[in-house]
Amino acid sequence: MSDFGVRGRIPFGEPRQSAHHKLAFVNWLVVIGSITVGLSSGCGDDTDPSRSKAQSLTHPAWFAEVTESTGLNFTYQTFITDRRPMPSVMGGGLALFDADGDGDLDVYLANGSSETPIGARGTRPAARFFRQESPLRFRDATLESGLGDPGYGQGVAIGDFDNDGAPDLLALNYGPDALYRNRGDGTFEDVTERAGIHIPGWSVSGAFVDIDRDGFLDLYLVQYVEFDPTKSCTDSAGRPEFCGPLAHPPLHDILLRNRGDGTFEDISVSSGIASAVAAGLGVVAQDFNGDGWVDLYVANDAYANQLWINRGDLTFVDESIPQGAAFNMNSQAEAGMGVVSEDFDGDGLPDLFITHLVKETNTLYRNLGGGVGFQDATGASGLGSSSMRHTGFGTSAMDVELDGDIDLVIANGGVNRGAPIAGSNLPDPWPLYAESNLLYRNEGGGRFAIMDDPSFSKRQEVSRGLVTGDLDGDGDLDMIVTNLDSPTRVYRNDAIRHGSWLRIRAIDPALGRDAIGARITIRDGGATRTRTVSQAVGYGSSGPVEAHFGVTQVPTSATVRWPSGESEEFPLPGVDRALTLRRGTGTPER
């Protein structure tokens, strides 16, 4: 959320290291080449006149907003004041996960707190937990679950840190974070002190990930800035405005190693993670270089992004600059908020998509493979100009219509005031910050077309968290979006289907839990579909542990590359079903 006066960018003419400048120039040439090729084949950016007619065609709605009938009655409360404190514009993460093991998805929603406007822990429940009782029917089970975290909530991370088969939860706050252990029945106990977790700063996103392949999930926590609540900022007209990240000192992220006995140790310094400070907001975990060790990519606000490559010895090195994933094609840092990593072009390699501030494009980094790194493929992808009118936060990659290609959904909402929305019923000051959301259809090969969905993309609110999951068990992915001081929205997927579906869960019996970091690959006719088992997604949020596939043919087998590096093939009995693949069995379970 960098301020427009600063833009969070390196000014033109400012000296840079020659190595970076040379690498950035080479990457720029590659991107320009890809755009030129795209234009010559009718695949330019979404300003290309040849595409305007196709994009304006009417089509059946993909999503239906069904919030009222679901019982999920929740509004993220900011408790905003006239001083415009930064935490009140940044929260809104959520989690979709099966908390009680009954096979459907429950919902945890971070929330602000009237007791903790400057980060101290309150005494009353703030966060909310909704248990799904039947398809798309939820009940507020906050008190009985023990998940009413009283902190000033920003986000949430999900992972089974004690390998008992039940997902645990880390509440990420402006102020102290809190770890809740799942007792195995969907009720939770606060084990923060017992686990040795002492995170007093400003956490937004987090990832449970096994960095050392010892079988226990470690914790990577993204930290934002050292916010000074006594500091005020104004816009160019002298009116109170939210400060940008450059108004406060940035923080380094935190890496906690799981000792395997229910406790964690802080290895931020020894691992190298603490060697860089930046205003971090989003994180994803992937084996980006294919060496069998999980890496971490962090989207930073107004600072270079970080690509932490795992050396396999509990240390990391930031290779974002040599790998071409630190800046955009113009060698500029952007206001990174949400991030997802999926194979958008179908080449079997994990790409990166990051949401940004208004007047910046959202950015797609294409993985070139072979250790070469990434290129900014935003222009060639069609994701460029249409995103410049929006400030993106939450985002998810999903195959909406089950045609095999991964589409994109983005939750938008401003951080710098704009023109008020006419007729808006939002409370002040949010009509000045409200924006519409974005939906893009993947037309194949990582080329996207913007879609005008009357339910999802027309509503104008200040949206933040966005997570997708099969809420009603019908095989396609639905969606939940949080908004600041206005209702959280539930969207049911009603898109016309162009194929079939598979939901695949990968479990390692030796660990007693889902195999976080496993890569699942299937063949869909002549196409390869690959997903990574991971729950950290988008902005301050966590998604389901299952890998979801849309397919147009009937795949005969699935190959799992387990986090240990070993591969195992499983026959597939058909489509339109949920399957569990257990390591070492070679046979899928329904």
Coordinates of C-alpha atoms in Angstrom, one line a residue:
M1 CA 0.0 0.0 0.0
S2 CA 2.8 2.4 -0.9
D3 CA 1.9 6.1 -1.0
F4 CA 1.5 7.6 -4.5
G5 CA 3.9 10.4 -3.8
V6 CA 6.6 7.8 -3.2
R7 CA 5.1 4.8 -5.1
G8 CA 7.5 2.6 -3.3
R9 CA 9.8 2.6 -6.3
I10 CA 13.4 3.3 -7.0
P11 CA 13.5 6.7 -8.8
F12 CA 14.8 6.8 -12.3
G13 CA 18.4 7.8 -12.4
E14 CA 19.2 6.5 -8.9
P15 CA 22.3 4.3 -9.0
R16 CA 21.9 0.6 -8.8
Q17 CA 24.3 -2.3 -8.5
S18 CA 25.6 -3.0 -12.0
A19 CA 24.9 -6.8 -11.7
H20 CA 21.3 -6.2 -10.9
H21 CA 21.0 -3.5 -13.7
K22 CA 22.4 -5.9 -16.3
L23 CA 20.1 -8.8 -15.2
A24 CA 17.1 -6.6 -15.1
F25 CA 17.9 -5.3 -18.6
V26 CA 18.2 -8.9 -19.9
N27 CA 14.9 -9.8 -18.3
W28 CA 13.3 -6.7 -19.8
L29 CA 14.4 -7.7 -23.2
V30 CA 13.0 -11.2 -22.7
V31 CA 9.6 -9.8 -21.6
I32 CA 9.5 -7.3 -24.5
G33 CA 10.2 -10.2 -26.8
S34 CA 7.3 -12.2 -25.3
I35 CA 4.9 -9.3 -25.7
T36 CA 6.0 -8.8 -29.3
V37 CA 5.3 -12.4 -30.1
G38 CA 2.0 -12.2 -28.3
L39 CA 0.9 -9.1 -30.3
S40 CA 1.9 -10.6 -33.6
S41 CA -0.3 -13.6 -32.9
G42 CA -3.3 -11.6 -31.6
C43 CA -2.3 -12.1 -27.9
G44 CA -1.3 -8.6 -26.7
D45 CA -2.4 -7.0 -23.5
D46 CA -6.0 -6.5 -22.7
T47 CA -6.0 -3.1 -24.4
D48 CA -5.6 -4.9 -27.8
P49 CA -8.6 -3.9 -29.9
S50 CA -8.7 -7.3 -31.5
R51 CA -9.8 -8.7 -28.1
S52 CA -12.4 -6.1 -27.1
K53 CA -15.3 -7.8 -28.8
A54 CA -14.6 -11.2 -27.3
Q55 CA -14.3 -9.8 -23.9
S56 CA -17.6 -7.8 -24.1
L57 CA -19.7 -10.8 -25.0
T58 CA -22.4 -11.6 -22.6
H59 CA -22.2 -14.9 -20.7
P60 CA -24.0 -16.7 -17.9
A61 CA -22.9 -15.6 -14.4
W62 CA -20.1 -17.7 -13.0
F63 CA -20.9 -16.9 -9.3
A64 CA -24.0 -16.3 -7.2
E65 CA -23.8 -14.5 -4.0
V66 CA -25.6 -16.7 -1.4
T67 CA -24.4 -15.1 1.9
E68 CA -27.8 -14.5 3.5
S69 CA -28.9 -18.1 3.2
T70 CA -25.6 -19.6 4.6
G71 CA -25.8 -18.2 8.1
L72 CA -22.3 -16.9 7.8
N73 CA -23.1 -13.5 9.3
F74 CA -19.8 -11.7 9.8
T75 CA -18.3 -8.2 9.3
Y76 CA -14.6 -7.4 9.8
Q77 CA -14.7 -4.5 12.2
T78 CA -11.9 -2.0 11.9
F79 CA -12.7 0.4 14.7
I80 CA -11.2 3.1 12.5
T81 CA -10.6 6.5 13.9
D82 CA -10.1 10.0 12.3
R83 CA -6.4 9.5 12.5
R84 CA -6.6 6.6 9.9
P85 CA -4.3 4.1 11.7
M86 CA -2.7 1.7 9.3
P87 CA -3.8 -1.6 10.9
S88 CA -7.5 -0.7 10.3
V89 CA -7.0 -0.8 6.6
M90 CA -4.9 -3.9 6.3
G91 CA -6.7 -6.7 8.1
G92 CA -9.3 -9.3 6.9
G93 CA -7.6 -12.6 6.4
L94 CA -9.5 -15.9 6.7
A95 CA -9.1 -19.7 6.6
L96 CA -11.1 -22.4 4.9
F97 CA -10.3 -25.8 6.6
D98 CA -11.8 -28.9 8.0
A99 CA -11.5 -28.2 11.7
D100 CA -13.5 -31.1 13.0
G101 CA -12.7 -33.9 10.5
D102 CA -16.2 -34.3 9.2
G103 CA -15.2 -33.8 5.6
D104 CA -16.5 -30.3 4.9
L105 CA -14.9 -26.9 5.2
D106 CA -15.2 -24.6 8.2
V107 CA -14.3 -20.9 8.3
Y108 CA -12.1 -18.8 10.6
L109 CA -12.3 -15.1 10.2
A110 CA -9.8 -12.6 11.6
N111 CA -11.3 -9.5 13.2
G112 CA -10.3 -6.2 14.6
S113 CA -10.8 -5.5 18.3
S114 CA -12.1 -2.4 20.1
E115 CA -9.9 -3.2 23.0
T116 CA -6.7 -3.4 21.1
P117 CA -6.4 -0.4 18.7
I118 CA -2.6 -0.3 19.3
G119 CA -1.8 -4.0 19.4
A120 CA -2.2 -5.1 23.0
R121 CA -4.1 -8.4 23.6
G122 CA -7.7 -7.9 24.6
T123 CA -9.9 -10.0 26.9
R124 CA -13.0 -10.6 24.8
P125 CA -13.3 -12.8 21.7
A126 CA -12.7 -10.9 18.5
A127 CA -12.1 -13.4 15.7
R128 CA -15.0 -15.7 14.6
F129 CA -15.3 -19.3 13.8
F130 CA -18.1 -20.8 11.8
R131 CA -18.7 -24.5 11.6
Q132 CA -20.3 -25.9 8.4
E133 CA -23.3 -28.0 9.5
S134 CA -24.5 -29.0 6.0
P135 CA -23.6 -27.8 2.5
L136 CA -23.4 -24.0 2.5
R137 CA -25.0 -23.8 6.0
F138 CA -22.8 -22.4 8.8
R139 CA -23.2 -21.9 12.5
D140 CA -21.2 -19.5 14.7
A141 CA -19.2 -21.9 16.9
T142 CA -16.7 -19.3 18.2
L143 CA -17.2 -19.9 21.9
E144 CA -17.4 -23.7 21.8
S145 CA -14.3 -24.0 19.5
G146 CA -12.0 -21.7 21.6
L147 CA -11.1 -19.8 18.4
G148 CA -12.3 -16.3 19.5
D149 CA -8.8 -14.9 19.5
P150 CA -8.9 -11.4 21.2
G151 CA -6.0 -9.8 19.2
Y152 CA -6.3 -7.2 16.5
G153 CA -6.5 -9.8 13.8
Q154 CA -4.8 -9.4 10.4
G155 CA -4.5 -13.0 9.0
V156 CA -4.4 -16.7 9.8
A157 CA -2.2 -19.7 9.0
I158 CA -3.3 -23.3 9.2
G159 CA -1.1 -26.5 9.7
D160 CA -0.8 -29.6 11.7
F161 CA 2.3 -28.7 13.8
D162 CA 2.1 -31.7 16.1
N163 CA 1.4 -34.4 13.5
D164 CA -1.8 -35.7 15.2
G165 CA -3.9 -35.5 12.0
A166 CA -5.9 -32.4 13.1
P167 CA -5.2 -29.0 11.7
D168 CA -3.9 -26.3 14.1
L169 CA -4.3 -22.6 13.7
L170 CA -2.0 -19.5 14.1
A171 CA -3.8 -16.2 14.6
L172 CA -1.7 -13.4 13.0
N173 CA -2.2 -10.1 14.6
Y174 CA -1.1 -6.5 14.9
G175 CA 0.3 -7.3 18.3
P176 CA 1.0 -10.8 19.8
D177 CA 0.3 -13.8 17.6
A178 CA -1.4 -16.9 19.1
L179 CA -1.1 -20.6 18.4
Y180 CA -4.2 -22.8 18.9
R181 CA -3.8 -26.5 19.0
N182 CA -6.7 -28.6 17.7
R183 CA -7.7 -31.2 20.3
G184 CA -8.9 -33.5 17.4
D185 CA -12.6 -32.7 17.7
G186 CA -12.7 -29.2 16.3
T187 CA -12.1 -27.5 19.7
F188 CA -8.9 -25.7 20.3
E189 CA -6.6 -24.7 23.1
D190 CA -4.2 -21.7 23.3
V191 CA -0.7 -23.2 23.4
T192 CA 1.2 -20.0 22.5
E193 CA 3.3 -19.9 25.6
R194 CA 3.9 -23.6 25.9
A195 CA 5.1 -23.7 22.3
G196 CA 7.6 -20.9 22.9
I197 CA 6.0 -18.5 20.4
H198 CA 6.7 -14.8 21.2
I199 CA 5.9 -12.7 18.2
P200 CA 5.0 -9.2 19.4
G201 CA 5.2 -7.3 16.1
W202 CA 2.8 -6.9 13.1
S203 CA 2.2 -10.2 11.3
V204 CA 0.0 -10.4 8.2
S205 CA 0.6 -13.8 6.5
G206 CA 2.2 -17.1 7.5
A207 CA 3.0 -20.5 6.2
F208 CA 3.4 -23.9 7.9
V209 CA 6.1 -25.6 5.9
D210 CA 8.7 -28.3 6.5
I211 CA 11.9 -26.5 5.7
D212 CA 14.4 -29.3 6.8
R213 CA 12.4 -32.4 5.8
D214 CA 12.4 -33.7 9.3
G215 CA 8.6 -34.4 9.2
F216 CA 7.5 -31.5 11.3
L217 CA 6.0 -28.3 10.0
D218 CA 8.0 -25.2 10.7
L219 CA 6.5 -21.6 10.7
Y220 CA 7.4 -18.7 8.4
L221 CA 5.8 -15.4 9.5
V222 CA 5.6 -12.4 7.3
Q223 CA 6.1 -9.1 9.2
Y224 CA 5.0 -5.7 8.0
V225 CA 6.3 -2.4 9.6
E226 CA 7.1 -1.1 13.1
F227 CA 4.0 1.0 13.3
D228 CA 4.0 4.2 15.4
P229 CA 0.4 4.9 16.4
T230 CA 1.3 8.5 17.3
K231 CA 2.4 9.3 13.7
S232 CA -0.2 10.8 11.4
C233 CA -0.1 11.1 7.6
T234 CA -2.1 13.3 5.2
D235 CA -2.8 13.4 1.5
S236 CA -1.7 16.2 -0.9
A237 CA -4.7 18.2 0.2
G238 CA -3.8 18.0 3.9
R239 CA -6.6 15.5 4.8
P240 CA -5.9 12.6 7.1
E241 CA -4.8 9.5 5.2
F242 CA -3.4 6.1 5.8
C243 CA 0.3 6.1 6.0
G244 CA 2.2 4.1 3.4
P245 CA 4.8 1.5 4.4
L246 CA 7.7 3.9 3.8
A247 CA 6.5 6.1 6.7
H248 CA 7.6 3.4 9.2
P249 CA 10.7 1.2 9.6
P250 CA 10.2 -2.2 8.0
L251 CA 10.6 -5.5 9.9
H252 CA 12.4 -8.7 9.0
D253 CA 10.4 -11.9 8.7
I254 CA 10.5 -14.6 11.3
L255 CA 11.3 -18.3 10.8
L256 CA 10.5 -20.7 13.6
R257 CA 11.8 -24.3 13.5
N258 CA 9.6 -27.0 14.9
R259 CA 11.6 -29.0 17.4
G260 CA 9.1 -31.9 17.2
D261 CA 8.2 -31.8 20.8
G262 CA 5.4 -29.2 20.6
T263 CA 7.8 -26.2 20.8
F264 CA 9.5 -23.9 18.3
E265 CA 12.9 -22.1 18.2
D266 CA 13.5 -18.8 16.4
I267 CA 16.1 -19.4 13.7
S268 CA 15.5 -16.1 11.8
V269 CA 19.1 -15.0 12.2
S270 CA 21.0 -18.2 11.7
S271 CA 18.8 -19.1 8.7
G272 CA 19.6 -15.8 6.9
I273 CA 15.9 -14.7 6.9
A274 CA 16.7 -11.8 9.3
S275 CA 19.3 -10.5 6.9
A276 CA 16.7 -8.5 4.9
V277 CA 14.1 -6.1 6.1
A278 CA 11.0 -5.2 4.1
A279 CA 7.3 -4.5 4.6
G280 CA 6.1 -8.0 3.9
L281 CA 2.4 -8.9 3.3
G282 CA 2.0 -12.2 1.4
V283 CA 3.9 -15.5 1.2
V284 CA 3.8 -18.8 -0.7
A285 CA 5.8 -22.0 -0.4
Q286 CA 7.0 -23.9 -3.4
D287 CA 10.1 -25.9 -4.6
F288 CA 10.8 -23.2 -7.2
N289 CA 14.1 -24.6 -8.5
G290 CA 13.2 -28.3 -8.4
D291 CA 15.9 -29.4 -6.0
G292 CA 13.5 -31.2 -3.6
W293 CA 13.7 -28.5 -0.9
V294 CA 10.8 -26.1 -0.3
D295 CA 11.5 -22.4 -1.0
L296 CA 9.6 -19.3 0.1
Y297 CA 8.5 -16.3 -1.9
V298 CA 7.4 -13.1 -0.1
A299 CA 5.4 -10.2 -1.6
N300 CA 6.7 -7.0 -0.1
D301 CA 5.0 -3.6 -0.1
A302 CA 7.2 -0.9 -1.7
Y303 CA 10.3 -3.1 -1.4
A304 CA 11.9 -5.7 -3.6
N305 CA 10.2 -9.1 -3.2
Q306 CA 12.2 -11.9 -1.8
L307 CA 12.8 -15.4 -3.2
W308 CA 14.3 -17.4 -0.3
I309 CA 16.0 -20.4 -1.8
N310 CA 16.4 -23.3 0.6
R311 CA 20.0 -24.6 0.8
G312 CA 18.9 -27.8 2.6
D313 CA 20.9 -27.0 5.7
L314 CA 18.5 -24.7 7.6
T315 CA 19.8 -21.7 5.7
F316 CA 18.3 -19.6 2.9
V317 CA 19.6 -17.2 0.4
D318 CA 17.5 -14.5 -1.3
E319 CA 17.8 -15.0 -5.1
S320 CA 15.0 -12.8 -6.1
I321 CA 17.2 -10.4 -8.1
P322 CA 19.2 -13.0 -10.1
Q323 CA 16.1 -15.0 -10.6
G324 CA 14.1 -12.1 -12.0
A325 CA 11.4 -12.1 -9.3
A326 CA 12.3 -9.0 -7.2
F327 CA 11.1 -6.2 -9.4
N328 CA 8.7 -5.7 -12.4
M329 CA 10.0 -5.5 -15.9
N330 CA 11.0 -1.9 -15.4
S331 CA 13.3 -2.8 -12.5
Q332 CA 10.8 -1.2 -10.1
A333 CA 9.7 -2.5 -6.7
E334 CA 5.9 -2.6 -6.4
A335 CA 3.3 -2.6 -3.6
G336 CA 3.0 -6.3 -3.3
M337 CA 0.0 -7.5 -1.3
G338 CA -1.4 -11.0 -2.2
V339 CA 0.4 -13.8 -3.9
V340 CA -0.3 -17.2 -5.4
S341 CA 1.9 -19.7 -7.1
E342 CA 0.4 -22.1 -9.7
D343 CA 1.3 -23.4 -13.1
F344 CA -0.7 -20.9 -15.2
D345 CA 0.7 -21.8 -18.6
G346 CA 0.6 -25.6 -18.3
D347 CA 4.3 -26.3 -18.5
G348 CA 4.5 -28.1 -15.2
L349 CA 6.5 -25.3 -13.5
P350 CA 5.1 -23.1 -10.6
D351 CA 4.6 -19.4 -11.7
L352 CA 3.9 -16.4 -9.5
F353 CA 1.1 -13.9 -9.5
I354 CA 1.2 -10.8 -7.2
T355 CA -1.5 -8.2 -6.6
H356 CA -0.5 -4.5 -6.4
L357 CA -1.6 -0.9 -5.8
V358 CA -3.8 1.1 -8.1
K359 CA -1.8 2.6 -11.0
E360 CA 0.5 -0.4 -10.8
T361 CA -0.3 -3.6 -12.7
N362 CA -0.8 -6.9 -10.9
T363 CA 2.2 -8.9 -12.0
L364 CA 2.6 -12.4 -13.4
Y365 CA 6.1 -13.9 -13.2
R366 CA 6.5 -16.9 -15.6
N367 CA 8.8 -19.6 -14.4
L368 CA 11.3 -20.3 -17.2
G369 CA 12.6 -23.5 -15.7
G370 CA 16.1 -25.0 -15.9
G371 CA 17.3 -22.7 -13.1
V372 CA 17.0 -19.7 -15.4
G373 CA 14.5 -17.9 -13.2
F374 CA 11.4 -15.9 -13.9
Q375 CA 10.3 -13.3 -16.4
D376 CA 7.6 -10.6 -16.0
A377 CA 5.0 -11.9 -18.4
T378 CA 2.2 -9.5 -17.3
G379 CA 1.8 -7.8 -20.7
A380 CA 1.7 -11.0 -22.7
S381 CA -0.7 -12.6 -20.3
G382 CA -3.5 -9.9 -20.7
L383 CA -3.4 -9.1 -17.0
G384 CA -1.9 -5.7 -17.3
S385 CA -4.0 -2.5 -18.0
S386 CA -7.3 -3.7 -16.5
S387 CA -5.6 -4.2 -13.1
M388 CA -4.2 -0.6 -13.0
R389 CA -7.6 0.8 -11.9
H390 CA -7.6 -1.4 -8.8
T391 CA -5.7 -2.1 -5.5
G392 CA -5.5 -5.8 -5.2
F393 CA -5.3 -7.7 -1.9
G394 CA -6.6 -11.3 -1.7
T395 CA -6.2 -13.5 -4.7
S396 CA -6.7 -17.2 -5.6
A397 CA -6.0 -19.4 -8.6
M398 CA -8.9 -21.7 -9.4
D399 CA -10.3 -23.6 -12.4
V400 CA -13.8 -22.0 -12.3
E401 CA -15.4 -23.8 -15.2
L402 CA -13.4 -27.1 -15.0
D403 CA -11.8 -26.7 -18.4
G404 CA -8.3 -27.6 -17.1
D405 CA -6.8 -24.1 -17.1
I406 CA -6.3 -22.1 -13.9
D407 CA -8.3 -18.8 -13.7
L408 CA -7.7 -15.9 -11.3
V409 CA -10.0 -14.1 -8.9
I410 CA -8.8 -10.9 -7.1
A411 CA -10.3 -9.0 -4.1
N412 CA -9.8 -5.2 -4.4
G413 CA -10.1 -2.2 -2.1
G414 CA -8.2 1.1 -1.9
V415 CA -5.8 2.4 0.6
N416 CA -5.7 5.9 -0.8
R417 CA -8.9 7.9 -1.1
G418 CA -10.5 8.3 -4.4
A419 CA -13.9 9.6 -5.7
P420 CA -16.7 8.5 -3.5
I421 CA -19.0 5.7 -4.8
A422 CA -22.4 7.1 -5.7
G423 CA -25.2 5.6 -3.7
S424 CA -22.8 3.5 -1.5
N425 CA -24.2 2.3 1.8
L426 CA -20.8 1.7 3.3
P427 CA -20.0 3.5 6.5
D428 CA -17.5 6.4 6.4
P429 CA -14.8 6.6 5.2
W430 CA -15.1 3.5 3.1
P431 CA -17.0 4.9 0.1
L432 CA -13.8 6.7 -0.7
Y433 CA -11.9 3.5 -0.9
A434 CA -14.4 1.0 -2.4
E435 CA -13.5 -0.8 -5.6
S436 CA -14.9 -3.7 -7.7
N437 CA -13.3 -7.1 -7.8
L438 CA -11.6 -8.8 -10.7
L439 CA -12.2 -12.2 -12.4
Y440 CA -10.0 -13.5 -15.3
R441 CA -10.6 -16.6 -17.4
N442 CA -7.5 -18.5 -18.5
E443 CA -7.8 -19.0 -22.3
G444 CA -4.9 -21.4 -22.4
G445 CA -1.2 -21.1 -22.2
G446 CA -1.4 -18.5 -19.4
R447 CA -3.3 -16.0 -21.5
F448 CA -6.2 -14.3 -19.6
A449 CA -9.4 -12.5 -20.5
I450 CA -11.2 -10.3 -18.0
M451 CA -14.7 -11.4 -17.2
D452 CA -17.7 -9.2 -16.2
D453 CA -19.4 -11.4 -13.6
P454 CA -22.6 -9.6 -12.4
S455 CA -22.4 -11.0 -8.9
F456 CA -18.7 -11.0 -8.0
S457 CA -17.1 -8.2 -10.1
K458 CA -19.8 -5.6 -9.9
R459 CA -20.1 -5.1 -6.2
Q460 CA -17.9 -2.2 -4.8
E461 CA -16.6 -2.7 -1.3
V462 CA -13.2 -2.5 0.4
S463 CA -12.3 -6.2 0.0
R464 CA -9.3 -7.9 1.6
G465 CA -9.2 -11.7 2.2
L466 CA -10.3 -14.2 -0.5
V467 CA -10.2 -18.0 -0.3
T468 CA -11.7 -20.6 -2.6
G469 CA -12.9 -24.1 -1.7
D470 CA -15.6 -26.6 -2.5
L471 CA -18.1 -25.4 0.1
D472 CA -21.1 -27.4 -1.1
G473 CA -19.3 -30.6 -2.1
D474 CA -20.4 -30.5 -5.7
G475 CA -16.8 -30.6 -7.1
D476 CA -16.3 -27.0 -8.2
L477 CA -14.7 -24.2 -6.2
D478 CA -16.8 -21.6 -4.4
M479 CA -15.4 -18.5 -2.8
I480 CA -15.5 -16.4 0.4
V481 CA -14.4 -12.7 0.4
T482 CA -14.0 -10.5 3.5
N483 CA -14.6 -6.7 3.5
L484 CA -13.8 -3.9 5.8
D485 CA -16.8 -2.8 7.9
S486 CA -19.2 -4.5 5.5
P487 CA -20.4 -8.1 5.3
T488 CA -18.2 -11.0 4.3
R489 CA -19.6 -12.5 1.1
V490 CA -20.1 -16.1 0.1
Y491 CA -20.1 -16.9 -3.6
R492 CA -21.4 -20.2 -5.0
N493 CA -19.9 -21.4 -8.2
D494 CA -22.6 -21.6 -10.9
A495 CA -20.4 -21.6 -13.9
I496 CA -21.3 -23.9 -16.9
R497 CA -18.9 -26.8 -16.6
H498 CA -16.6 -27.7 -19.5
G499 CA -15.1 -30.8 -17.9
S500 CA -14.9 -32.9 -14.8
W501 CA -13.2 -32.5 -11.4
L502 CA -10.9 -34.3 -9.0
R503 CA -10.2 -33.3 -5.4
I504 CA -7.0 -35.1 -4.2
R505 CA -5.6 -35.3 -0.7
A506 CA -2.1 -36.6 -0.2
I507 CA -1.3 -38.1 3.2
D508 CA 1.9 -39.6 4.6
P509 CA 0.9 -42.2 7.2
A510 CA 4.4 -42.1 8.7
L511 CA 3.7 -38.5 9.7
G512 CA 0.1 -38.9 10.5
R513 CA -0.9 -35.8 8.5
D514 CA -1.3 -34.3 5.0
A515 CA 1.9 -34.1 3.1
I516 CA 2.4 -30.4 2.9
G517 CA 4.7 -29.6 0.0
A518 CA 3.8 -32.7 -2.1
R519 CA 3.5 -32.1 -5.9
I520 CA 0.6 -33.9 -7.6
T521 CA 0.6 -34.3 -11.4
I522 CA -2.0 -35.8 -13.7
R523 CA -2.2 -36.1 -17.5
D524 CA -5.4 -34.5 -18.9
G525 CA -5.2 -35.8 -22.5
G526 CA -2.1 -34.1 -23.9
A527 CA -1.9 -31.6 -21.1
T528 CA -0.1 -31.8 -17.8
R529 CA -1.9 -30.5 -14.6
T530 CA 0.3 -30.0 -11.5
R531 CA -0.7 -28.8 -8.1
T532 CA 1.3 -28.3 -4.8
V533 CA -0.2 -29.3 -1.5
S534 CA -0.1 -26.0 0.4
Q535 CA -2.4 -23.9 2.6
A536 CA -0.8 -20.5 2.5
V537 CA -2.6 -18.5 -0.2
G538 CA -3.4 -15.0 -1.2
Y539 CA -3.4 -12.3 1.4
G540 CA -3.3 -13.2 5.1
S541 CA -5.2 -16.4 4.4
S542 CA -5.2 -20.2 4.3
G543 CA -7.0 -22.5 2.0
P544 CA -8.1 -26.2 1.9
V545 CA -5.4 -28.9 2.0
E546 CA -6.9 -30.7 -1.0
A547 CA -5.5 -30.2 -4.5
H548 CA -8.3 -29.4 -6.9
F549 CA -8.2 -30.3 -10.6
G550 CA -10.5 -29.5 -13.5
V551 CA -10.0 -32.0 -16.4
T552 CA -11.4 -32.4 -19.9
Q553 CA -10.4 -36.0 -20.3
V554 CA -10.3 -39.0 -17.9
P555 CA -6.8 -39.2 -16.4
T556 CA -5.6 -42.7 -15.7
S557 CA -3.0 -42.0 -13.1
A558 CA -1.6 -39.4 -10.7
T559 CA 2.1 -39.0 -9.7
V560 CA 2.9 -37.7 -6.3
R561 CA 6.4 -36.3 -5.6
W562 CA 6.5 -36.5 -1.8
P563 CA 8.3 -33.8 0.2
S564 CA 11.2 -36.3 0.7
G565 CA 11.8 -36.2 -3.1
E566 CA 10.5 -39.7 -3.8
S567 CA 7.8 -40.2 -6.5
E568 CA 4.9 -42.6 -6.4
E569 CA 2.3 -43.3 -9.1
F570 CA -1.4 -44.0 -8.3
P571 CA -4.0 -45.3 -10.7
L572 CA -7.1 -43.1 -10.9
P573 CA -10.5 -44.9 -10.9
G574 CA -12.4 -42.0 -12.7
V575 CA -13.4 -38.4 -12.3
D576 CA -15.9 -36.3 -10.4
R577 CA -14.8 -37.7 -7.0
A578 CA -12.6 -36.9 -4.0
L579 CA -9.7 -39.2 -3.5
T580 CA -7.0 -39.8 -0.8
L581 CA -3.5 -40.9 -1.8
R582 CA -1.6 -42.5 1.0
R583 CA 2.1 -42.7 0.6
G584 CA 3.4 -46.3 0.1
T585 CA 0.1 -47.8 -0.8
G586 CA -0.1 -47.1 -4.5
T587 CA -3.9 -47.3 -4.4
P588 CA -6.3 -44.4 -4.1
E589 CA -9.0 -44.3 -1.4
R590 CA -12.4 -42.6 -1.8

